[in-house]
PDB file of C-alpha atoms in Angstrom:
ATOM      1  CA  UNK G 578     255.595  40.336 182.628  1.00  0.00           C
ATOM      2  CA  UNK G 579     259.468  40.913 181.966  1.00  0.00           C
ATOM      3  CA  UNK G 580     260.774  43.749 183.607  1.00  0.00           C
ATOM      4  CA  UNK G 581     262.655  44.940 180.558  1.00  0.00           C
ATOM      5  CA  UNK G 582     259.708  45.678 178.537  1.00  0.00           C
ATOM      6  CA  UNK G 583     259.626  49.280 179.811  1.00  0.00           C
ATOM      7  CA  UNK G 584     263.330  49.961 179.733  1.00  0.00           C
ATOM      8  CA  UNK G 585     265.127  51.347 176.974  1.00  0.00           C
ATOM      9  CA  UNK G 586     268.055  49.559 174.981  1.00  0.00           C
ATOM     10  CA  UNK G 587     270.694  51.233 176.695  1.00  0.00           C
ATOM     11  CA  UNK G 588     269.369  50.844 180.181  1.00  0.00           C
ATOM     12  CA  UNK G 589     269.011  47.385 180.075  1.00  0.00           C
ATOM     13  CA  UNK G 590     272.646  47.106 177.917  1.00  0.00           C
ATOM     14  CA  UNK G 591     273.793  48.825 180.999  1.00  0.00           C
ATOM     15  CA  UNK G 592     271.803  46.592 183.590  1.00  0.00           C
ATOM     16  CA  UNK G 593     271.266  43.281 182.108  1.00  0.00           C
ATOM     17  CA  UNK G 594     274.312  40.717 182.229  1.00  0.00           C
ATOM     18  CA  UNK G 595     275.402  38.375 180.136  1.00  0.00           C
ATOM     19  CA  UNK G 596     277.861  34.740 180.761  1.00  0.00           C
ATOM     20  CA  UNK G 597     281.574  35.235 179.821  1.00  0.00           C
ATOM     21  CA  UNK G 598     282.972  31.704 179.320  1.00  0.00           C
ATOM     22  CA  UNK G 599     287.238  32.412 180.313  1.00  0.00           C
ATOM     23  CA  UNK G 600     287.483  30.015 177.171  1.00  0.00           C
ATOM     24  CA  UNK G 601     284.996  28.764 174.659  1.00  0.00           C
ATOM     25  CA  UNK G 602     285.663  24.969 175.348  1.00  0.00           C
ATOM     26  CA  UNK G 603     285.001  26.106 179.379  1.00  0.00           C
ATOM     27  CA  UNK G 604     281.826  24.125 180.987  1.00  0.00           C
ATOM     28  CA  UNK G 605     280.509  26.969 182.903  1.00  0.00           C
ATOM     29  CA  UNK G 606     280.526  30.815 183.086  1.00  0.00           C
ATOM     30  CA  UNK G 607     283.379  32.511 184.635  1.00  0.00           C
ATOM     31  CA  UNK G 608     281.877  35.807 185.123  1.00  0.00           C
ATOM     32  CA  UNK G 609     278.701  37.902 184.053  1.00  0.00           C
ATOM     33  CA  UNK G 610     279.214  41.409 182.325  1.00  0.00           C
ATOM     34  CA  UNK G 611     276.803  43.466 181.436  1.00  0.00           C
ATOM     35  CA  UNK G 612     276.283  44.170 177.551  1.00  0.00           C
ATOM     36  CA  UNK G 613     277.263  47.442 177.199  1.00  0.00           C
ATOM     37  CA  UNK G 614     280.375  46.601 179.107  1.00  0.00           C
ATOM     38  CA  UNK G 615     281.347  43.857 177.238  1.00  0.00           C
ATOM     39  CA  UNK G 616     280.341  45.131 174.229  1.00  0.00           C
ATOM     40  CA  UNK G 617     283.139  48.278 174.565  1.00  0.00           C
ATOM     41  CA  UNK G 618     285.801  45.921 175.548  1.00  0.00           C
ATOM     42  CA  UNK G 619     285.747  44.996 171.520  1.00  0.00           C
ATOM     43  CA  UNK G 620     287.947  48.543 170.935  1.00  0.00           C
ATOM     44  CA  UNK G 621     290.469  47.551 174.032  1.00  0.00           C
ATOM     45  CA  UNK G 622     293.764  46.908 172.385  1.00  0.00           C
ATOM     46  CA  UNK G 623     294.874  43.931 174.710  1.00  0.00           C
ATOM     47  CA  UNK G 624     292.148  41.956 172.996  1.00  0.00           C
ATOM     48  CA  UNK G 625     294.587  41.873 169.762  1.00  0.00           C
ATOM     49  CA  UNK G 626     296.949  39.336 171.835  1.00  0.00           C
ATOM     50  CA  UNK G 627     294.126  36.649 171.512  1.00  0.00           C
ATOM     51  CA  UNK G 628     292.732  37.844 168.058  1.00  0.00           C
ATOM     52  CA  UNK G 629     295.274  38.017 166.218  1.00  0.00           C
ATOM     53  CA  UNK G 630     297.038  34.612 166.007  1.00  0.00           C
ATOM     54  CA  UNK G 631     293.027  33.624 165.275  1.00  0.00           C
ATOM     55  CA  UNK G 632     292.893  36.103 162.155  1.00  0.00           C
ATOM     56  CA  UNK G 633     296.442  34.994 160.917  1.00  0.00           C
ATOM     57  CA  UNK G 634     295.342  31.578 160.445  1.00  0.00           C
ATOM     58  CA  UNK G 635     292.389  32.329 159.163  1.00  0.00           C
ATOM     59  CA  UNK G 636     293.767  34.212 156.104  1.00  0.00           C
ATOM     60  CA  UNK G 637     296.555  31.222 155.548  1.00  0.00           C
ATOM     61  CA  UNK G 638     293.593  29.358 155.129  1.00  0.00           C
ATOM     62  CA  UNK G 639     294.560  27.101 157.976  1.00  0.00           C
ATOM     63  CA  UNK G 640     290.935  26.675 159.647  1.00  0.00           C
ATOM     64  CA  UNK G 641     292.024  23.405 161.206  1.00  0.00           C
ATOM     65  CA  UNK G 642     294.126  25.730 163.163  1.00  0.00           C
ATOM     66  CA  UNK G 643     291.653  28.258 163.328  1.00  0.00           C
ATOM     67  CA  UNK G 644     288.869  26.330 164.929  1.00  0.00           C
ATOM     68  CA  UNK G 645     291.101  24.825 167.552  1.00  0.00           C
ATOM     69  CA  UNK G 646     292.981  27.843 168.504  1.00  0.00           C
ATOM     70  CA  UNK G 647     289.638  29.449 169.125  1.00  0.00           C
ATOM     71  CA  UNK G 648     288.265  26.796 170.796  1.00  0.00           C
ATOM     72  CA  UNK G 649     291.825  26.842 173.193  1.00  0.00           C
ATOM     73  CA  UNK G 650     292.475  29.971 173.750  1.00  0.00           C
ATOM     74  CA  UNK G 651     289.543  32.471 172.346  1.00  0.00           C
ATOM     75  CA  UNK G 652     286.969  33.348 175.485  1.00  0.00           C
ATOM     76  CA  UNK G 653     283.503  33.681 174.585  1.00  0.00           C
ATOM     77  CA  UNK G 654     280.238  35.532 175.086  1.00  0.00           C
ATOM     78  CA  UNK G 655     276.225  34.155 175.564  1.00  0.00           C
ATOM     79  CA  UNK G 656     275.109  37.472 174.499  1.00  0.00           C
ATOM     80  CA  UNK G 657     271.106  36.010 174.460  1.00  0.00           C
ATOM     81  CA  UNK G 658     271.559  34.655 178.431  1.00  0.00           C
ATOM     82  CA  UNK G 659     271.730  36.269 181.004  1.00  0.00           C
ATOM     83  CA  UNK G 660     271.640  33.747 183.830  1.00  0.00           C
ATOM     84  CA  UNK G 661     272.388  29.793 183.708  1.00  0.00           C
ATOM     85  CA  UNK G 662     271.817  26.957 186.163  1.00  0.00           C
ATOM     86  CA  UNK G 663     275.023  25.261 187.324  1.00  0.00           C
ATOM     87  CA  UNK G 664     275.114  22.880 184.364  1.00  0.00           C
ATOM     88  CA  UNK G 665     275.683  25.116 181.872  1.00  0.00           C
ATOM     89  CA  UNK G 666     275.462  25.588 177.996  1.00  0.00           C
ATOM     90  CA  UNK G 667     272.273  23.453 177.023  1.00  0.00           C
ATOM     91  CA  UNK G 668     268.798  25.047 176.664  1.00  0.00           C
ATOM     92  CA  UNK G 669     267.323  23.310 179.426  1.00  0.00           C
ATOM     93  CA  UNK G 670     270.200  25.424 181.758  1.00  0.00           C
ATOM     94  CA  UNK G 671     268.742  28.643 181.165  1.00  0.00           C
ATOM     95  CA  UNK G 672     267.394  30.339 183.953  1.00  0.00           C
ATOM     96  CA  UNK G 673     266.841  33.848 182.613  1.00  0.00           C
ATOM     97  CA  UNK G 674     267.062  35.762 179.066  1.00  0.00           C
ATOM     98  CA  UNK G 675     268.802  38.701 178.139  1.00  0.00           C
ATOM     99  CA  UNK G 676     266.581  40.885 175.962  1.00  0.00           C
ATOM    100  CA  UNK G 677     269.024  41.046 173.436  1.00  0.00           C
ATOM    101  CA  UNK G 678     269.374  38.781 170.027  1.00  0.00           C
ATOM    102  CA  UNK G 679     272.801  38.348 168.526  1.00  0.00           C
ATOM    103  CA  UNK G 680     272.864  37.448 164.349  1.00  0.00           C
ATOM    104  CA  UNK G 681     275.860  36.365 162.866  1.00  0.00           C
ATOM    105  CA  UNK G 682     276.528  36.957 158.967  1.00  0.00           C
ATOM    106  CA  UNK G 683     279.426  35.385 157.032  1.00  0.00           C
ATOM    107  CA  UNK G 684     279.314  37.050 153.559  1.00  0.00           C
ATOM    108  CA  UNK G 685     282.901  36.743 151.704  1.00  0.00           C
ATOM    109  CA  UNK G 686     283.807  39.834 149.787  1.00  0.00           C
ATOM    110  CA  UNK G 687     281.956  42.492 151.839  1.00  0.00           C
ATOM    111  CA  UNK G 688     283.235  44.864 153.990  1.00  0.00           C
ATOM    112  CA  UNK G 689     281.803  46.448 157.472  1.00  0.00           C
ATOM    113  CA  UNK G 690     280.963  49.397 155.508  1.00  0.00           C
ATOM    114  CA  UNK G 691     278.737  47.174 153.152  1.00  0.00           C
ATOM    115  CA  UNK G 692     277.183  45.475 156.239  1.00  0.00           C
ATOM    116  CA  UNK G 693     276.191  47.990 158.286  1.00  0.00           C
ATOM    117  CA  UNK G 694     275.339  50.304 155.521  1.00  0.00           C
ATOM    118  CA  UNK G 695     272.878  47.275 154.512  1.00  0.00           C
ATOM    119  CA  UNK G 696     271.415  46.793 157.467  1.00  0.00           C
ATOM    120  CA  UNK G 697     270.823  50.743 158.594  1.00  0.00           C
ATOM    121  CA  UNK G 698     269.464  50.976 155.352  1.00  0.00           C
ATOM    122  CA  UNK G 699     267.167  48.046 155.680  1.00  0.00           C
ATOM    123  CA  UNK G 700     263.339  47.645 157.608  1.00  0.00           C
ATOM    124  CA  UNK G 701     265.735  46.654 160.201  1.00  0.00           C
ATOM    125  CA  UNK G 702     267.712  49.809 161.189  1.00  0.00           C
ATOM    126  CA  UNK G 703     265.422  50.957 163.987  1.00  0.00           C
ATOM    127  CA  UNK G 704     266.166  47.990 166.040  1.00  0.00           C
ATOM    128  CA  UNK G 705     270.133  47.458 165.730  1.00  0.00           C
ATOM    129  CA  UNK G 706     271.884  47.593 168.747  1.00  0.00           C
ATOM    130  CA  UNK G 707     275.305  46.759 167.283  1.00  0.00           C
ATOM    131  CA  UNK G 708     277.451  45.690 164.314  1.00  0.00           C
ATOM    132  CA  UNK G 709     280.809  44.745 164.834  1.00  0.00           C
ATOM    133  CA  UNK G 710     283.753  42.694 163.156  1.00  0.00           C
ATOM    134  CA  UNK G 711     284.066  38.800 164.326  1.00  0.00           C
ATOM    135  CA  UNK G 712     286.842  36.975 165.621  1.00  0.00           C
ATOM    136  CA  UNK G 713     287.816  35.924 162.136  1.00  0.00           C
ATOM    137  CA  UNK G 714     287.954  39.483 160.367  1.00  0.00           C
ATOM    138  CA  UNK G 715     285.927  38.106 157.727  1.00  0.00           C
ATOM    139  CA  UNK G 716     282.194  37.740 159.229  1.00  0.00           C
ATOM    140  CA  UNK G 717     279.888  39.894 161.065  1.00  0.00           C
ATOM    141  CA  UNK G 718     278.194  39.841 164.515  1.00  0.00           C
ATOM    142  CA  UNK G 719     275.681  42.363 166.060  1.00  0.00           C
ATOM    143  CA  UNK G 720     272.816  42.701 168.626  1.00  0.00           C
ATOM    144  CA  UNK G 721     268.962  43.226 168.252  1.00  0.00           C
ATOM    145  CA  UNK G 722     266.603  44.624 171.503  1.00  0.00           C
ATOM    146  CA  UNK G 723     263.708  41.947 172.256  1.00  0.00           C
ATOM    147  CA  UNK G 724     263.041  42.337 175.835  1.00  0.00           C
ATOM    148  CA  UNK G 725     260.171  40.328 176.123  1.00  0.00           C
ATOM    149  CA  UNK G 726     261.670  37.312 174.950  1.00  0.00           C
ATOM    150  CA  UNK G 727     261.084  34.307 177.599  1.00  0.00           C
ATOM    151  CA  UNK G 728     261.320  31.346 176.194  1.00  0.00           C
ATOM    152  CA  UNK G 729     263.599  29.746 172.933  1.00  0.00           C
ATOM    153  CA  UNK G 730     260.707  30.229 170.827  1.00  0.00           C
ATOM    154  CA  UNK G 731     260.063  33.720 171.737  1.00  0.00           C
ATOM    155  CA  UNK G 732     264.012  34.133 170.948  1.00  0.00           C
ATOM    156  CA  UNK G 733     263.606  32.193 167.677  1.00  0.00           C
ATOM    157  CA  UNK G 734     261.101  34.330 166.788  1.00  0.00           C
ATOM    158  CA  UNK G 735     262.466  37.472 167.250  1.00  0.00           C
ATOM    159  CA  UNK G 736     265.892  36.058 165.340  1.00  0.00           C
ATOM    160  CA  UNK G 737     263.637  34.969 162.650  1.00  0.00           C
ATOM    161  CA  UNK G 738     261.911  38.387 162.064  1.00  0.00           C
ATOM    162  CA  UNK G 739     265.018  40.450 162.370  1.00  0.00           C
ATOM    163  CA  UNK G 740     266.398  38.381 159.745  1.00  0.00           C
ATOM    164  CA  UNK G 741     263.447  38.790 157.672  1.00  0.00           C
ATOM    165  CA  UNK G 742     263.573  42.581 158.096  1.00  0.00           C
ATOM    166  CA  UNK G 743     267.374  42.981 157.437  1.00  0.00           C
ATOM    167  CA  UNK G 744     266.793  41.392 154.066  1.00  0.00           C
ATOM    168  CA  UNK G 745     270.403  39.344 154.646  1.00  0.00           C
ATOM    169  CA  UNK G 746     271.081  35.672 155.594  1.00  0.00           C
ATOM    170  CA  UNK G 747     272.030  35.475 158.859  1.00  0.00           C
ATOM    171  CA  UNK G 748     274.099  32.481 160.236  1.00  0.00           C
ATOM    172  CA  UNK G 749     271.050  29.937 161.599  1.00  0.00           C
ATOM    173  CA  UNK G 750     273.000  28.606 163.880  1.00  0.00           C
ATOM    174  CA  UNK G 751     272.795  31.543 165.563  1.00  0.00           C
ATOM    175  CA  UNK G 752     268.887  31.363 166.050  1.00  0.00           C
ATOM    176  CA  UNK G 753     269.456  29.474 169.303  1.00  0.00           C
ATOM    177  CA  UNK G 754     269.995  31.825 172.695  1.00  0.00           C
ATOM    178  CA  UNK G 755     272.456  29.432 173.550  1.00  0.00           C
ATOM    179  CA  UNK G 756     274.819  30.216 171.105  1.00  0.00           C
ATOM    180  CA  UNK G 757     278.172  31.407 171.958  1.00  0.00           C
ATOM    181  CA  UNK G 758     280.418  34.428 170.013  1.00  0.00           C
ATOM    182  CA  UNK G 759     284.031  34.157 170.316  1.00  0.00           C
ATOM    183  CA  UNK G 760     285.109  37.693 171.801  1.00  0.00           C
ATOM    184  CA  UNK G 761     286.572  40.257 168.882  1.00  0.00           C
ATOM    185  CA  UNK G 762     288.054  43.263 168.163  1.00  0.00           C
ATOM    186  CA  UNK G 763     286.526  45.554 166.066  1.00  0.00           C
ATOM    187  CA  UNK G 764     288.102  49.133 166.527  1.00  0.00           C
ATOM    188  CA  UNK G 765     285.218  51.439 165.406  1.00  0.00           C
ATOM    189  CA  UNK G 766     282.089  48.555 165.845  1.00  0.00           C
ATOM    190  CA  UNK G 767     278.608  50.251 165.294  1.00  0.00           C
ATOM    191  CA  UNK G 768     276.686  51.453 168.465  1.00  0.00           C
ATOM    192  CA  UNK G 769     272.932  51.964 168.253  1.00  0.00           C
ATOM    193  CA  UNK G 770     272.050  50.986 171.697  1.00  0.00           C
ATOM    194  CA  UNK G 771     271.337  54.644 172.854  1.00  0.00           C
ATOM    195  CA  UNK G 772     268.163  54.696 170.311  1.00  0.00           C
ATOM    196  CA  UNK G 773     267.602  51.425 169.314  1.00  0.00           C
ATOM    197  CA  UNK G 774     263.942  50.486 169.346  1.00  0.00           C
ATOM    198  CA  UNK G 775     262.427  47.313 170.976  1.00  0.00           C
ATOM    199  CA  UNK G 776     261.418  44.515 168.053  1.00  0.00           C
ATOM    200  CA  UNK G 777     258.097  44.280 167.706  1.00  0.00           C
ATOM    201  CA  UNK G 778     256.805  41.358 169.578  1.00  0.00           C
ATOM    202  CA  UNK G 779     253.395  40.254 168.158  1.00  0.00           C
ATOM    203  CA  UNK G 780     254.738  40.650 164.754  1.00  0.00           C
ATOM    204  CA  UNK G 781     258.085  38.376 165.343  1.00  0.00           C
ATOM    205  CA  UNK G 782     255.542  35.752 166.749  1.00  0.00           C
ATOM    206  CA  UNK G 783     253.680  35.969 163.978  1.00  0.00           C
ATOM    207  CA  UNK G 784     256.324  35.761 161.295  1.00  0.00           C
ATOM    208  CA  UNK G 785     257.866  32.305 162.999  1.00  0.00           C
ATOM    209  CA  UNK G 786     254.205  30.704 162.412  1.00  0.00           C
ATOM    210  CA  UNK G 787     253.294  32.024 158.726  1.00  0.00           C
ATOM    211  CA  UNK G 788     253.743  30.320 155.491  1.00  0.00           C
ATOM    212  CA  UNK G 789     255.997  33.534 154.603  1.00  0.00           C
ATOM    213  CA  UNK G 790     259.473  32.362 156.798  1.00  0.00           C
ATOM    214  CA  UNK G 791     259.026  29.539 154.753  1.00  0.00           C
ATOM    215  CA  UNK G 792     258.461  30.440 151.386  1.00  0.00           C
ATOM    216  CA  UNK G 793     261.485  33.601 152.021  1.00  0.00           C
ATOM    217  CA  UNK G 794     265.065  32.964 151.138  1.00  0.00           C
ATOM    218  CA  UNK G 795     266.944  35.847 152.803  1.00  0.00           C
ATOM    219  CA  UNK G 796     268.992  38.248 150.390  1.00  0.00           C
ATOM    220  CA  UNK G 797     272.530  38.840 150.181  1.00  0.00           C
ATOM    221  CA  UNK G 798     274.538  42.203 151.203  1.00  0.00           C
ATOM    222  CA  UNK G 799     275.786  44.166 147.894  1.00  0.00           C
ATOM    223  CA  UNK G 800     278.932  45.852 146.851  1.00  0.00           C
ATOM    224  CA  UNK G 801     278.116  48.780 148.194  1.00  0.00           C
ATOM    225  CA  UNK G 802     276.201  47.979 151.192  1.00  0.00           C
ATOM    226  CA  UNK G 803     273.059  47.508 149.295  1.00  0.00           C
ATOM    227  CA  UNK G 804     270.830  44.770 150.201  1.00  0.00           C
ATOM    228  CA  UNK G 805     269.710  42.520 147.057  1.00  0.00           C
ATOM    229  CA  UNK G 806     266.462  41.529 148.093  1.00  0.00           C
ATOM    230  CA  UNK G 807     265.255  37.852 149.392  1.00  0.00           C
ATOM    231  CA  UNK G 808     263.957  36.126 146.896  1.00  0.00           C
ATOM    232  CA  UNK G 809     260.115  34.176 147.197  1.00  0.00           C
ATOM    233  CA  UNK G 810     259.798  30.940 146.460  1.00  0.00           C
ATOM    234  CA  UNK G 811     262.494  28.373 144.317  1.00  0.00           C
TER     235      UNK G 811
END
């Protein structure tokens, strides 16, 4: 059985690690942090050196320059691993899962406010960990507590219910553990881990099997952080 499943969010945010790449384009893992730590260093001002020049090309609408200054320069989080084998990156390196699921949503024209409004006011908001602002300043990244995921199904799973839940699209590429998040600052992010709840496990399963994930095309985020809902079907 996984040892998190009796530990709380913020115990294992405290306890469980995750790989911190010194740069995105980096092979292997420089360091492991755990969540909660890494999490807080998104308010630490000397994170604007490296986010900045990122954001500035971003609204020139230079995202040649964008993607390969982040790729450079930006370091970078696996916030769903917590251990790798010495090869790194792939899914067939990873030795040992965090607990934790991180979504990514890119919606133009909404605000943080709108986001996390939208998801703490969706079937979602009893298991958000985090929301915070992403390395561009113009998406959204956050954390969901799943501590008996074991395998890239179960993590699938859980990505794919929490998605379902939240009533939003989340970024797909995202459903994969191995996925890295370029590190951010976000001054005030969102910080639920102290009462987050743990995502229900049977039902996540569940929902990656049924005919529903397919038929469900996620909603959108509103104006005023209300969530339009998905629609069924064409």
């Amino acid at each position: 059985m996984n040892n998190l499943q009796s530990v709380n969010a913020f115990e294992a945010a405290r306890s469980r690690s995750v790989a911190v790449f010194e740069r995105a384009n980096y092979r292997y893992a420089k360091t492991y942090e755990p969540v909660l730590a890494q999490f807080k260093k998104m308010r630490d001002d000397s994170r604007l050196d490296v986010v900045l020049p990122a954001r500035r090309f971003k609204s020139e609408g230079d995202d040649a320059a964008y993607s390969k200054y982040r790729f450079e320069n930006v370091p970078a989080v696996s916030w769903g691993v917590s251990k790798w084998s010495g090869n790194g990156k792939s899914k067939a390196d990873v030795v040992e899962y965090s607990g934790f699921v991180y979504f990514d949503i890119d919606e133009r024209g909404v605000s943080f406010a709108d986001v996390k409004g939208g998801l703490l006011g969706s079937g979602l908001r009893d298991y958000v960990c985090a929301i915070w602002e992403s390395l561009s300043g113009r998406g959204f990244g956050g954390l969901i507590y799943a501590p008996w995921i074991r395998s890239a199904e179960d993590y699938s799973a859980a990505f794919a219910y929490a998605e379902k839940l939240s009533g939003m699209r989340f970024d797909q590429n995202a459903k994969d553990a191995t996925r890295i998040n370029y590190v951010t600052y976000c001054s005030l992010p969102y910080s639920g881990f102290d009462h987050a709840l743990p995502l229900p496990m049977e039902e996540s399963i569940s929902f990656l099997k049924s005919d529903e994930k397919a038929a469900i095309k996620p909603g959108v985020v509103g104006k005023k952080g209300i969530v339009k809902p998905g629609v069924v079907g064409k």
